[in-house]
């Protein structure tokens, strides 16, 4: 399993590097186009929407692992070792994405940006809620990818479900980030992570069962 993990890790680090590069381009573009002063443009849109963009990037990073998993099996990796190594990679994805997003969200504080949108980004990206939402996004990303390789219909169904859950995750980030307060939400801040967590566990179990019978083509 260690060798399998090392094999998957090299591709995962490349994806995380691309993630960090995207964040750097958005921050750099915001500086160059004077977004901190209230200028509205493409970079301000991406900056304010970075929580949603981050979850989508994590999802696509995991989704793109299908060919890498097939390559690992072709090189002799057992399905049990592959699943174990994959869990470690998904953890790295979730934690790495959270770290990059938290650093991104610290930019308004470091440079004193007075924008309301930047403050919202700070609340949504820097807490443990984002880490949990990111973990769910990665699990469903890899499941969608392997299912799409088997059946376009099944893969599309899982993909739609994953998108709906990411919307739930973003909504949860908004609530736990403090953008909405008061008793009107009731138990919703607790129910949403429960839904995300259960969905991620079920997806991971299904992924394990699917990988056991995964046919290399």
mmCIF file with all atom_site columns, C-alpha atoms in Angstrom:
data_model
loop_
_atom_site.group_PDB
_atom_site.id
_atom_site.type_symbol
_atom_site.label_atom_id
_atom_site.label_alt_id
_atom_site.label_comp_id
_atom_site.label_asym_id
_atom_site.label_entity_id
_atom_site.label_seq_id
_atom_site.pdbx_PDB_ins_code
_atom_site.Cartn_x
_atom_site.Cartn_y
_atom_site.Cartn_z
_atom_site.occupancy
_atom_site.B_iso_or_equiv
_atom_site.pdbx_formal_charge
_atom_site.auth_seq_id
_atom_site.auth_comp_id
_atom_site.auth_asym_id
_atom_site.auth_atom_id
_atom_site.pdbx_PDB_model_num
ATOM 1   C CA . UNK A 1 1   ? 0.000   0.000  0.000   1.00 0.00 ? 1   UNK A CA 1
ATOM 2   C CA . UNK A 1 2   ? 2.919   2.358  0.676   1.00 0.00 ? 2   UNK A CA 1
ATOM 3   C CA . UNK A 1 3   ? 4.219   2.056  -2.870  1.00 0.00 ? 3   UNK A CA 1
ATOM 4   C CA . UNK A 1 4   ? 0.719   2.601  -4.213  1.00 0.00 ? 4   UNK A CA 1
ATOM 5   C CA . UNK A 1 5   ? 0.333   5.691  -2.044  1.00 0.00 ? 5   UNK A CA 1
ATOM 6   C CA . UNK A 1 6   ? 3.621   7.127  -3.291  1.00 0.00 ? 6   UNK A CA 1
ATOM 7   C CA . UNK A 1 7   ? 2.516   6.513  -6.858  1.00 0.00 ? 7   UNK A CA 1
ATOM 8   C CA . UNK A 1 8   ? -0.779  8.352  -6.357  1.00 0.00 ? 8   UNK A CA 1
ATOM 9   C CA . UNK A 1 9   ? 0.857   11.094 -4.310  1.00 0.00 ? 9   UNK A CA 1
ATOM 10  C CA . UNK A 1 10  ? 3.020   12.407 -7.144  1.00 0.00 ? 10  UNK A CA 1
ATOM 11  C CA . UNK A 1 11  ? -0.074  13.131 -9.241  1.00 0.00 ? 11  UNK A CA 1
ATOM 12  C CA . UNK A 1 12  ? -1.926  14.547 -6.250  1.00 0.00 ? 12  UNK A CA 1
ATOM 13  C CA . UNK A 1 13  ? 0.818   17.041 -5.474  1.00 0.00 ? 13  UNK A CA 1
ATOM 14  C CA . UNK A 1 14  ? 0.717   18.253 -9.070  1.00 0.00 ? 14  UNK A CA 1
ATOM 15  C CA . UNK A 1 15  ? -3.032  18.851 -8.762  1.00 0.00 ? 15  UNK A CA 1
ATOM 16  C CA . UNK A 1 16  ? -2.590  20.704 -5.476  1.00 0.00 ? 16  UNK A CA 1
ATOM 17  C CA . UNK A 1 17  ? 0.084   22.819 -7.127  1.00 0.00 ? 17  UNK A CA 1
ATOM 18  C CA . UNK A 1 18  ? -2.388  23.732 -9.869  1.00 0.00 ? 18  UNK A CA 1
ATOM 19  C CA . UNK A 1 19  ? -4.950  24.585 -7.175  1.00 0.00 ? 19  UNK A CA 1
ATOM 20  C CA . UNK A 1 20  ? -2.454  26.892 -5.470  1.00 0.00 ? 20  UNK A CA 1
ATOM 21  C CA . UNK A 1 21  ? -1.585  28.471 -8.826  1.00 0.00 ? 21  UNK A CA 1
ATOM 22  C CA . UNK A 1 22  ? -5.252  29.224 -9.519  1.00 0.00 ? 22  UNK A CA 1
ATOM 23  C CA . UNK A 1 23  ? -5.561  30.896 -6.104  1.00 0.00 ? 23  UNK A CA 1
ATOM 24  C CA . UNK A 1 24  ? -2.385  32.919 -6.753  1.00 0.00 ? 24  UNK A CA 1
ATOM 25  C CA . UNK A 1 25  ? -3.650  34.082 -10.161 1.00 0.00 ? 25  UNK A CA 1
ATOM 26  C CA . UNK A 1 26  ? -6.953  35.246 -8.646  1.00 0.00 ? 26  UNK A CA 1
ATOM 27  C CA . UNK A 1 27  ? -5.198  37.132 -5.837  1.00 0.00 ? 27  UNK A CA 1
ATOM 28  C CA . UNK A 1 28  ? -2.668  38.640 -8.252  1.00 0.00 ? 28  UNK A CA 1
ATOM 29  C CA . UNK A 1 29  ? -5.375  39.638 -10.690 1.00 0.00 ? 29  UNK A CA 1
ATOM 30  C CA . UNK A 1 30  ? -7.370  41.230 -7.882  1.00 0.00 ? 30  UNK A CA 1
ATOM 31  C CA . UNK A 1 31  ? -4.360  43.316 -6.885  1.00 0.00 ? 31  UNK A CA 1
ATOM 32  C CA . UNK A 1 32  ? -3.567  44.380 -10.445 1.00 0.00 ? 32  UNK A CA 1
ATOM 33  C CA . UNK A 1 33  ? -7.154  45.349 -11.299 1.00 0.00 ? 33  UNK A CA 1
ATOM 34  C CA . UNK A 1 34  ? -7.673  47.229 -8.021  1.00 0.00 ? 34  UNK A CA 1
ATOM 35  C CA . UNK A 1 35  ? -10.390 44.961 -6.648  1.00 0.00 ? 35  UNK A CA 1
ATOM 36  C CA . UNK A 1 36  ? -9.653  46.001 -2.998  1.00 0.00 ? 36  UNK A CA 1
ATOM 37  C CA . UNK A 1 37  ? -10.874 49.508 -3.820  1.00 0.00 ? 37  UNK A CA 1
ATOM 38  C CA . UNK A 1 38  ? -14.238 48.194 -4.935  1.00 0.00 ? 38  UNK A CA 1
ATOM 39  C CA . UNK A 1 39  ? -13.594 47.631 -8.624  1.00 0.00 ? 39  UNK A CA 1
ATOM 40  C CA . UNK A 1 40  ? -15.968 44.978 -9.980  1.00 0.00 ? 40  UNK A CA 1
ATOM 41  C CA . UNK A 1 41  ? -14.627 42.655 -12.656 1.00 0.00 ? 41  UNK A CA 1
ATOM 42  C CA . UNK A 1 42  ? -13.915 39.014 -13.403 1.00 0.00 ? 42  UNK A CA 1
ATOM 43  C CA . UNK A 1 43  ? -11.314 38.739 -10.627 1.00 0.00 ? 43  UNK A CA 1
ATOM 44  C CA . UNK A 1 44  ? -13.670 40.213 -8.026  1.00 0.00 ? 44  UNK A CA 1
ATOM 45  C CA . UNK A 1 45  ? -16.274 37.624 -9.006  1.00 0.00 ? 45  UNK A CA 1
ATOM 46  C CA . UNK A 1 46  ? -13.804 34.760 -8.637  1.00 0.00 ? 46  UNK A CA 1
ATOM 47  C CA . UNK A 1 47  ? -12.442 36.208 -5.402  1.00 0.00 ? 47  UNK A CA 1
ATOM 48  C CA . UNK A 1 48  ? -15.837 36.504 -3.736  1.00 0.00 ? 48  UNK A CA 1
ATOM 49  C CA . UNK A 1 49  ? -16.902 33.104 -5.051  1.00 0.00 ? 49  UNK A CA 1
ATOM 50  C CA . UNK A 1 50  ? -13.747 31.254 -4.047  1.00 0.00 ? 50  UNK A CA 1
ATOM 51  C CA . UNK A 1 51  ? -15.457 28.982 -1.457  1.00 0.00 ? 51  UNK A CA 1
ATOM 52  C CA . UNK A 1 52  ? -17.656 27.484 -4.181  1.00 0.00 ? 52  UNK A CA 1
ATOM 53  C CA . UNK A 1 53  ? -14.766 27.450 -6.660  1.00 0.00 ? 53  UNK A CA 1
ATOM 54  C CA . UNK A 1 54  ? -12.536 25.655 -4.129  1.00 0.00 ? 54  UNK A CA 1
ATOM 55  C CA . UNK A 1 55  ? -15.037 22.850 -3.609  1.00 0.00 ? 55  UNK A CA 1
ATOM 56  C CA . UNK A 1 56  ? -15.452 22.487 -7.364  1.00 0.00 ? 56  UNK A CA 1
ATOM 57  C CA . UNK A 1 57  ? -11.674 22.323 -7.872  1.00 0.00 ? 57  UNK A CA 1
ATOM 58  C CA . UNK A 1 58  ? -11.345 19.652 -5.167  1.00 0.00 ? 58  UNK A CA 1
ATOM 59  C CA . UNK A 1 59  ? -14.152 17.696 -6.801  1.00 0.00 ? 59  UNK A CA 1
ATOM 60  C CA . UNK A 1 60  ? -12.520 17.872 -10.242 1.00 0.00 ? 60  UNK A CA 1
ATOM 61  C CA . UNK A 1 61  ? -9.099  16.938 -8.831  1.00 0.00 ? 61  UNK A CA 1
ATOM 62  C CA . UNK A 1 62  ? -10.578 13.742 -7.407  1.00 0.00 ? 62  UNK A CA 1
ATOM 63  C CA . UNK A 1 63  ? -12.736 13.171 -10.497 1.00 0.00 ? 63  UNK A CA 1
ATOM 64  C CA . UNK A 1 64  ? -9.638  13.194 -12.704 1.00 0.00 ? 64  UNK A CA 1
ATOM 65  C CA . UNK A 1 65  ? -7.998  10.344 -10.752 1.00 0.00 ? 65  UNK A CA 1
ATOM 66  C CA . UNK A 1 66  ? -9.767  7.594  -12.722 1.00 0.00 ? 66  UNK A CA 1
ATOM 67  C CA . UNK A 1 67  ? -6.971  7.159  -15.248 1.00 0.00 ? 67  UNK A CA 1
ATOM 68  C CA . UNK A 1 68  ? -4.389  7.223  -12.451 1.00 0.00 ? 68  UNK A CA 1
ATOM 69  C CA . UNK A 1 69  ? -6.222  4.455  -10.585 1.00 0.00 ? 69  UNK A CA 1
ATOM 70  C CA . UNK A 1 70  ? -6.389  2.376  -13.754 1.00 0.00 ? 70  UNK A CA 1
ATOM 71  C CA . UNK A 1 71  ? -2.680  2.933  -14.324 1.00 0.00 ? 71  UNK A CA 1
ATOM 72  C CA . UNK A 1 72  ? -1.899  1.795  -10.774 1.00 0.00 ? 72  UNK A CA 1
ATOM 73  C CA . UNK A 1 73  ? -3.853  -1.422 -11.313 1.00 0.00 ? 73  UNK A CA 1
ATOM 74  C CA . UNK A 1 74  ? -2.030  -2.009 -14.593 1.00 0.00 ? 74  UNK A CA 1
ATOM 75  C CA . UNK A 1 75  ? 1.249   -1.705 -12.699 1.00 0.00 ? 75  UNK A CA 1
ATOM 76  C CA . UNK A 1 76  ? 0.213   -4.487 -10.333 1.00 0.00 ? 76  UNK A CA 1
ATOM 77  C CA . UNK A 1 77  ? -1.429  -2.707 -7.408  1.00 0.00 ? 77  UNK A CA 1
ATOM 78  C CA . UNK A 1 78  ? -4.015  -4.760 -5.547  1.00 0.00 ? 78  UNK A CA 1
ATOM 79  C CA . UNK A 1 79  ? -7.496  -3.317 -5.201  1.00 0.00 ? 79  UNK A CA 1
ATOM 80  C CA . UNK A 1 80  ? -7.289  -3.403 -1.403  1.00 0.00 ? 80  UNK A CA 1
ATOM 81  C CA . UNK A 1 81  ? -3.972  -1.538 -1.385  1.00 0.00 ? 81  UNK A CA 1
ATOM 82  C CA . UNK A 1 82  ? -5.307  0.918  -3.952  1.00 0.00 ? 82  UNK A CA 1
ATOM 83  C CA . UNK A 1 83  ? -8.341  1.745  -1.834  1.00 0.00 ? 83  UNK A CA 1
ATOM 84  C CA . UNK A 1 84  ? -6.200  2.241  1.272   1.00 0.00 ? 84  UNK A CA 1
ATOM 85  C CA . UNK A 1 85  ? -3.769  4.491  -0.590  1.00 0.00 ? 85  UNK A CA 1
ATOM 86  C CA . UNK A 1 86  ? -6.676  6.384  -2.101  1.00 0.00 ? 86  UNK A CA 1
ATOM 87  C CA . UNK A 1 87  ? -8.004  7.243  1.367   1.00 0.00 ? 87  UNK A CA 1
ATOM 88  C CA . UNK A 1 88  ? -4.687  8.862  2.236   1.00 0.00 ? 88  UNK A CA 1
ATOM 89  C CA . UNK A 1 89  ? -4.687  10.852 -0.997  1.00 0.00 ? 89  UNK A CA 1
ATOM 90  C CA . UNK A 1 90  ? -8.235  12.085 -0.406  1.00 0.00 ? 90  UNK A CA 1
ATOM 91  C CA . UNK A 1 91  ? -7.212  13.264 3.061   1.00 0.00 ? 91  UNK A CA 1
ATOM 92  C CA . UNK A 1 92  ? -4.269  15.141 1.532   1.00 0.00 ? 92  UNK A CA 1
ATOM 93  C CA . UNK A 1 93  ? -6.597  16.691 -1.022  1.00 0.00 ? 93  UNK A CA 1
ATOM 94  C CA . UNK A 1 94  ? -9.063  17.852 1.639   1.00 0.00 ? 94  UNK A CA 1
ATOM 95  C CA . UNK A 1 95  ? -6.394  19.174 4.034   1.00 0.00 ? 95  UNK A CA 1
ATOM 96  C CA . UNK A 1 96  ? -4.302  20.697 1.246   1.00 0.00 ? 96  UNK A CA 1
ATOM 97  C CA . UNK A 1 97  ? -7.341  22.404 -0.248  1.00 0.00 ? 97  UNK A CA 1
ATOM 98  C CA . UNK A 1 98  ? -8.305  23.737 3.167   1.00 0.00 ? 98  UNK A CA 1
ATOM 99  C CA . UNK A 1 99  ? -4.813  25.124 3.787   1.00 0.00 ? 99  UNK A CA 1
ATOM 100 C CA . UNK A 1 100 ? -4.705  26.829 0.383   1.00 0.00 ? 100 UNK A CA 1
ATOM 101 C CA . UNK A 1 101 ? -8.182  28.275 0.902   1.00 0.00 ? 101 UNK A CA 1
ATOM 102 C CA . UNK A 1 102 ? -7.379  29.448 4.425   1.00 0.00 ? 102 UNK A CA 1
ATOM 103 C CA . UNK A 1 103 ? -4.246  31.228 3.165   1.00 0.00 ? 103 UNK A CA 1
ATOM 104 C CA . UNK A 1 104 ? -6.301  32.743 0.363   1.00 0.00 ? 104 UNK A CA 1
ATOM 105 C CA . UNK A 1 105 ? -8.822  33.994 2.914   1.00 0.00 ? 105 UNK A CA 1
ATOM 106 C CA . UNK A 1 106 ? -6.073  35.582 4.996   1.00 0.00 ? 106 UNK A CA 1
ATOM 107 C CA . UNK A 1 107 ? -5.130  37.958 2.186   1.00 0.00 ? 107 UNK A CA 1
ATOM 108 C CA . UNK A 1 108 ? -7.843  40.545 3.053   1.00 0.00 ? 108 UNK A CA 1
ATOM 109 C CA . UNK A 1 109 ? -6.632  40.616 6.669   1.00 0.00 ? 109 UNK A CA 1
ATOM 110 C CA . UNK A 1 110 ? -2.942  40.860 5.807   1.00 0.00 ? 110 UNK A CA 1
ATOM 111 C CA . UNK A 1 111 ? -3.462  43.730 3.385   1.00 0.00 ? 111 UNK A CA 1
ATOM 112 C CA . UNK A 1 112 ? -6.417  45.453 5.047   1.00 0.00 ? 112 UNK A CA 1
ATOM 113 C CA . UNK A 1 113 ? -8.944  45.014 2.273   1.00 0.00 ? 113 UNK A CA 1
ATOM 114 C CA . UNK A 1 114 ? -12.161 46.830 3.299   1.00 0.00 ? 114 UNK A CA 1
ATOM 115 C CA . UNK A 1 115 ? -14.412 44.843 0.963   1.00 0.00 ? 115 UNK A CA 1
ATOM 116 C CA . UNK A 1 116 ? -17.495 43.055 2.298   1.00 0.00 ? 116 UNK A CA 1
ATOM 117 C CA . UNK A 1 117 ? -17.039 40.237 -0.176  1.00 0.00 ? 117 UNK A CA 1
ATOM 118 C CA . UNK A 1 118 ? -13.494 39.610 1.029   1.00 0.00 ? 118 UNK A CA 1
ATOM 119 C CA . UNK A 1 119 ? -14.785 39.340 4.600   1.00 0.00 ? 119 UNK A CA 1
ATOM 120 C CA . UNK A 1 120 ? -17.308 36.730 3.476   1.00 0.00 ? 120 UNK A CA 1
ATOM 121 C CA . UNK A 1 121 ? -14.524 34.710 1.842   1.00 0.00 ? 121 UNK A CA 1
ATOM 122 C CA . UNK A 1 122 ? -12.563 34.853 5.086   1.00 0.00 ? 122 UNK A CA 1
ATOM 123 C CA . UNK A 1 123 ? -15.469 33.428 7.071   1.00 0.00 ? 123 UNK A CA 1
ATOM 124 C CA . UNK A 1 124 ? -16.230 30.627 4.641   1.00 0.00 ? 124 UNK A CA 1
ATOM 125 C CA . UNK A 1 125 ? -12.764 29.298 3.835   1.00 0.00 ? 125 UNK A CA 1
ATOM 126 C CA . UNK A 1 126 ? -10.829 29.336 7.083   1.00 0.00 ? 126 UNK A CA 1
ATOM 127 C CA . UNK A 1 127 ? -12.915 27.178 9.437   1.00 0.00 ? 127 UNK A CA 1
ATOM 128 C CA . UNK A 1 128 ? -13.204 23.412 9.970   1.00 0.00 ? 128 UNK A CA 1
ATOM 129 C CA . UNK A 1 129 ? -16.556 23.471 8.167   1.00 0.00 ? 129 UNK A CA 1
ATOM 130 C CA . UNK A 1 130 ? -14.705 23.941 4.877   1.00 0.00 ? 130 UNK A CA 1
ATOM 131 C CA . UNK A 1 131 ? -12.440 20.975 5.663   1.00 0.00 ? 131 UNK A CA 1
ATOM 132 C CA . UNK A 1 132 ? -15.470 18.717 6.111   1.00 0.00 ? 132 UNK A CA 1
ATOM 133 C CA . UNK A 1 133 ? -17.167 20.014 2.963   1.00 0.00 ? 133 UNK A CA 1
ATOM 134 C CA . UNK A 1 134 ? -13.927 19.554 1.025   1.00 0.00 ? 134 UNK A CA 1
ATOM 135 C CA . UNK A 1 135 ? -13.618 15.956 2.216   1.00 0.00 ? 135 UNK A CA 1
ATOM 136 C CA . UNK A 1 136 ? -17.121 15.193 0.963   1.00 0.00 ? 136 UNK A CA 1
ATOM 137 C CA . UNK A 1 137 ? -16.319 16.833 -2.385  1.00 0.00 ? 137 UNK A CA 1
ATOM 138 C CA . UNK A 1 138 ? -13.220 14.669 -2.889  1.00 0.00 ? 138 UNK A CA 1
ATOM 139 C CA . UNK A 1 139 ? -14.982 11.392 -2.057  1.00 0.00 ? 139 UNK A CA 1
ATOM 140 C CA . UNK A 1 140 ? -17.793 12.106 -4.477  1.00 0.00 ? 140 UNK A CA 1
ATOM 141 C CA . UNK A 1 141 ? -15.339 13.335 -7.072  1.00 0.00 ? 141 UNK A CA 1
ATOM 142 C CA . UNK A 1 142 ? -13.437 10.060 -7.303  1.00 0.00 ? 142 UNK A CA 1
ATOM 143 C CA . UNK A 1 143 ? -16.660 8.037  -7.110  1.00 0.00 ? 143 UNK A CA 1
ATOM 144 C CA . UNK A 1 144 ? -18.152 10.038 -9.982  1.00 0.00 ? 144 UNK A CA 1
ATOM 145 C CA . UNK A 1 145 ? -15.010 9.472  -12.019 1.00 0.00 ? 145 UNK A CA 1
ATOM 146 C CA . UNK A 1 146 ? -14.879 5.685  -11.653 1.00 0.00 ? 146 UNK A CA 1
ATOM 147 C CA . UNK A 1 147 ? -18.630 5.387  -12.198 1.00 0.00 ? 147 UNK A CA 1
ATOM 148 C CA . UNK A 1 148 ? -18.410 7.493  -15.360 1.00 0.00 ? 148 UNK A CA 1
ATOM 149 C CA . UNK A 1 149 ? -15.751 5.131  -16.687 1.00 0.00 ? 149 UNK A CA 1
ATOM 150 C CA . UNK A 1 150 ? -18.169 2.230  -16.270 1.00 0.00 ? 150 UNK A CA 1
ATOM 151 C CA . UNK A 1 151 ? -21.455 3.805  -17.303 1.00 0.00 ? 151 UNK A CA 1
ATOM 152 C CA . UNK A 1 152 ? -22.248 7.275  -18.596 1.00 0.00 ? 152 UNK A CA 1
ATOM 153 C CA . UNK A 1 153 ? -25.735 7.062  -17.114 1.00 0.00 ? 153 UNK A CA 1
ATOM 154 C CA . UNK A 1 154 ? -24.663 5.940  -13.638 1.00 0.00 ? 154 UNK A CA 1
ATOM 155 C CA . UNK A 1 155 ? -21.745 8.350  -13.649 1.00 0.00 ? 155 UNK A CA 1
ATOM 156 C CA . UNK A 1 156 ? -24.011 11.226 -14.618 1.00 0.00 ? 156 UNK A CA 1
ATOM 157 C CA . UNK A 1 157 ? -26.445 10.349 -11.823 1.00 0.00 ? 157 UNK A CA 1
ATOM 158 C CA . UNK A 1 158 ? -23.645 10.341 -9.250  1.00 0.00 ? 158 UNK A CA 1
ATOM 159 C CA . UNK A 1 159 ? -22.298 13.566 -10.738 1.00 0.00 ? 159 UNK A CA 1
ATOM 160 C CA . UNK A 1 160 ? -25.662 15.316 -10.367 1.00 0.00 ? 160 UNK A CA 1
ATOM 161 C CA . UNK A 1 161 ? -25.958 14.047 -6.788  1.00 0.00 ? 161 UNK A CA 1
ATOM 162 C CA . UNK A 1 162 ? -22.456 15.324 -6.043  1.00 0.00 ? 162 UNK A CA 1
ATOM 163 C CA . UNK A 1 163 ? -23.296 18.761 -7.426  1.00 0.00 ? 163 UNK A CA 1
ATOM 164 C CA . UNK A 1 164 ? -26.404 18.934 -5.259  1.00 0.00 ? 164 UNK A CA 1
ATOM 165 C CA . UNK A 1 165 ? -24.369 17.967 -2.199  1.00 0.00 ? 165 UNK A CA 1
ATOM 166 C CA . UNK A 1 166 ? -21.792 20.637 -2.991  1.00 0.00 ? 166 UNK A CA 1
ATOM 167 C CA . UNK A 1 167 ? -24.608 23.172 -3.006  1.00 0.00 ? 167 UNK A CA 1
ATOM 168 C CA . UNK A 1 168 ? -25.588 21.847 0.415   1.00 0.00 ? 168 UNK A CA 1
ATOM 169 C CA . UNK A 1 169 ? -21.953 22.167 1.492   1.00 0.00 ? 169 UNK A CA 1
ATOM 170 C CA . UNK A 1 170 ? -21.736 25.777 0.332   1.00 0.00 ? 170 UNK A CA 1
ATOM 171 C CA . UNK A 1 171 ? -24.980 26.587 2.143   1.00 0.00 ? 171 UNK A CA 1
ATOM 172 C CA . UNK A 1 172 ? -23.555 25.005 5.281   1.00 0.00 ? 172 UNK A CA 1
ATOM 173 C CA . UNK A 1 173 ? -20.390 27.090 4.943   1.00 0.00 ? 173 UNK A CA 1
ATOM 174 C CA . UNK A 1 174 ? -22.526 30.217 4.753   1.00 0.00 ? 174 UNK A CA 1
ATOM 175 C CA . UNK A 1 175 ? -24.412 29.312 7.926   1.00 0.00 ? 175 UNK A CA 1
ATOM 176 C CA . UNK A 1 176 ? -21.415 28.194 9.963   1.00 0.00 ? 176 UNK A CA 1
ATOM 177 C CA . UNK A 1 177 ? -19.336 31.069 8.603   1.00 0.00 ? 177 UNK A CA 1
ATOM 178 C CA . UNK A 1 178 ? -21.533 33.507 10.466  1.00 0.00 ? 178 UNK A CA 1
ATOM 179 C CA . UNK A 1 179 ? -23.120 35.231 7.495   1.00 0.00 ? 179 UNK A CA 1
ATOM 180 C CA . UNK A 1 180 ? -26.521 34.306 8.903   1.00 0.00 ? 180 UNK A CA 1
ATOM 181 C CA . UNK A 1 181 ? -27.282 34.311 12.601  1.00 0.00 ? 181 UNK A CA 1
ATOM 182 C CA . UNK A 1 182 ? -30.210 33.924 14.907  1.00 0.00 ? 182 UNK A CA 1
ATOM 183 C CA . UNK A 1 183 ? -32.549 31.112 15.897  1.00 0.00 ? 183 UNK A CA 1
ATOM 184 C CA . UNK A 1 184 ? -34.280 30.932 12.507  1.00 0.00 ? 184 UNK A CA 1
ATOM 185 C CA . UNK A 1 185 ? -31.958 28.142 11.356  1.00 0.00 ? 185 UNK A CA 1
ATOM 186 C CA . UNK A 1 186 ? -32.766 25.836 14.270  1.00 0.00 ? 186 UNK A CA 1
ATOM 187 C CA . UNK A 1 187 ? -30.925 22.532 13.921  1.00 0.00 ? 187 UNK A CA 1
ATOM 188 C CA . UNK A 1 188 ? -30.030 23.117 10.266  1.00 0.00 ? 188 UNK A CA 1
ATOM 189 C CA . UNK A 1 189 ? -26.325 23.858 10.967  1.00 0.00 ? 189 UNK A CA 1
ATOM 190 C CA . UNK A 1 190 ? -26.128 20.402 12.584  1.00 0.00 ? 190 UNK A CA 1
ATOM 191 C CA . UNK A 1 191 ? -28.298 18.570 10.065  1.00 0.00 ? 191 UNK A CA 1
ATOM 192 C CA . UNK A 1 192 ? -26.384 19.738 6.985   1.00 0.00 ? 192 UNK A CA 1
ATOM 193 C CA . UNK A 1 193 ? -22.995 18.336 8.090   1.00 0.00 ? 193 UNK A CA 1
ATOM 194 C CA . UNK A 1 194 ? -24.758 15.143 9.132   1.00 0.00 ? 194 UNK A CA 1
ATOM 195 C CA . UNK A 1 195 ? -26.165 14.800 5.617   1.00 0.00 ? 195 UNK A CA 1
ATOM 196 C CA . UNK A 1 196 ? -22.753 15.532 4.091   1.00 0.00 ? 196 UNK A CA 1
ATOM 197 C CA . UNK A 1 197 ? -20.969 13.128 6.426   1.00 0.00 ? 197 UNK A CA 1
ATOM 198 C CA . UNK A 1 198 ? -23.396 10.256 5.878   1.00 0.00 ? 198 UNK A CA 1
ATOM 199 C CA . UNK A 1 199 ? -23.336 10.798 2.126   1.00 0.00 ? 199 UNK A CA 1
ATOM 200 C CA . UNK A 1 200 ? -19.516 10.761 2.114   1.00 0.00 ? 200 UNK A CA 1
ATOM 201 C CA . UNK A 1 201 ? -19.396 7.524  4.172   1.00 0.00 ? 201 UNK A CA 1
ATOM 202 C CA . UNK A 1 202 ? -21.931 5.811  1.917   1.00 0.00 ? 202 UNK A CA 1
ATOM 203 C CA . UNK A 1 203 ? -20.016 6.975  -1.150  1.00 0.00 ? 203 UNK A CA 1
ATOM 204 C CA . UNK A 1 204 ? -16.753 5.664  0.295   1.00 0.00 ? 204 UNK A CA 1
ATOM 205 C CA . UNK A 1 205 ? -18.295 2.269  1.078   1.00 0.00 ? 205 UNK A CA 1
ATOM 206 C CA . UNK A 1 206 ? -19.735 2.101  -2.415  1.00 0.00 ? 206 UNK A CA 1
ATOM 207 C CA . UNK A 1 207 ? -16.353 3.094  -3.824  1.00 0.00 ? 207 UNK A CA 1
ATOM 208 C CA . UNK A 1 208 ? -14.677 0.234  -1.928  1.00 0.00 ? 208 UNK A CA 1
ATOM 209 C CA . UNK A 1 209 ? -17.183 -2.301 -3.229  1.00 0.00 ? 209 UNK A CA 1
ATOM 210 C CA . UNK A 1 210 ? -16.865 -0.944 -6.739  1.00 0.00 ? 210 UNK A CA 1
ATOM 211 C CA . UNK A 1 211 ? -13.056 -1.008 -6.753  1.00 0.00 ? 211 UNK A CA 1
ATOM 212 C CA . UNK A 1 212 ? -13.102 -4.656 -5.643  1.00 0.00 ? 212 UNK A CA 1
ATOM 213 C CA . UNK A 1 213 ? -14.706 -5.560 -8.952  1.00 0.00 ? 213 UNK A CA 1
ATOM 214 C CA . UNK A 1 214 ? -13.164 -2.822 -11.074 1.00 0.00 ? 214 UNK A CA 1
ATOM 215 C CA . UNK A 1 215 ? -12.153 -4.190 -14.475 1.00 0.00 ? 215 UNK A CA 1
ATOM 216 C CA . UNK A 1 216 ? -9.057  -2.713 -16.099 1.00 0.00 ? 216 UNK A CA 1
ATOM 217 C CA . UNK A 1 217 ? -9.544  -1.982 -19.782 1.00 0.00 ? 217 UNK A CA 1
#
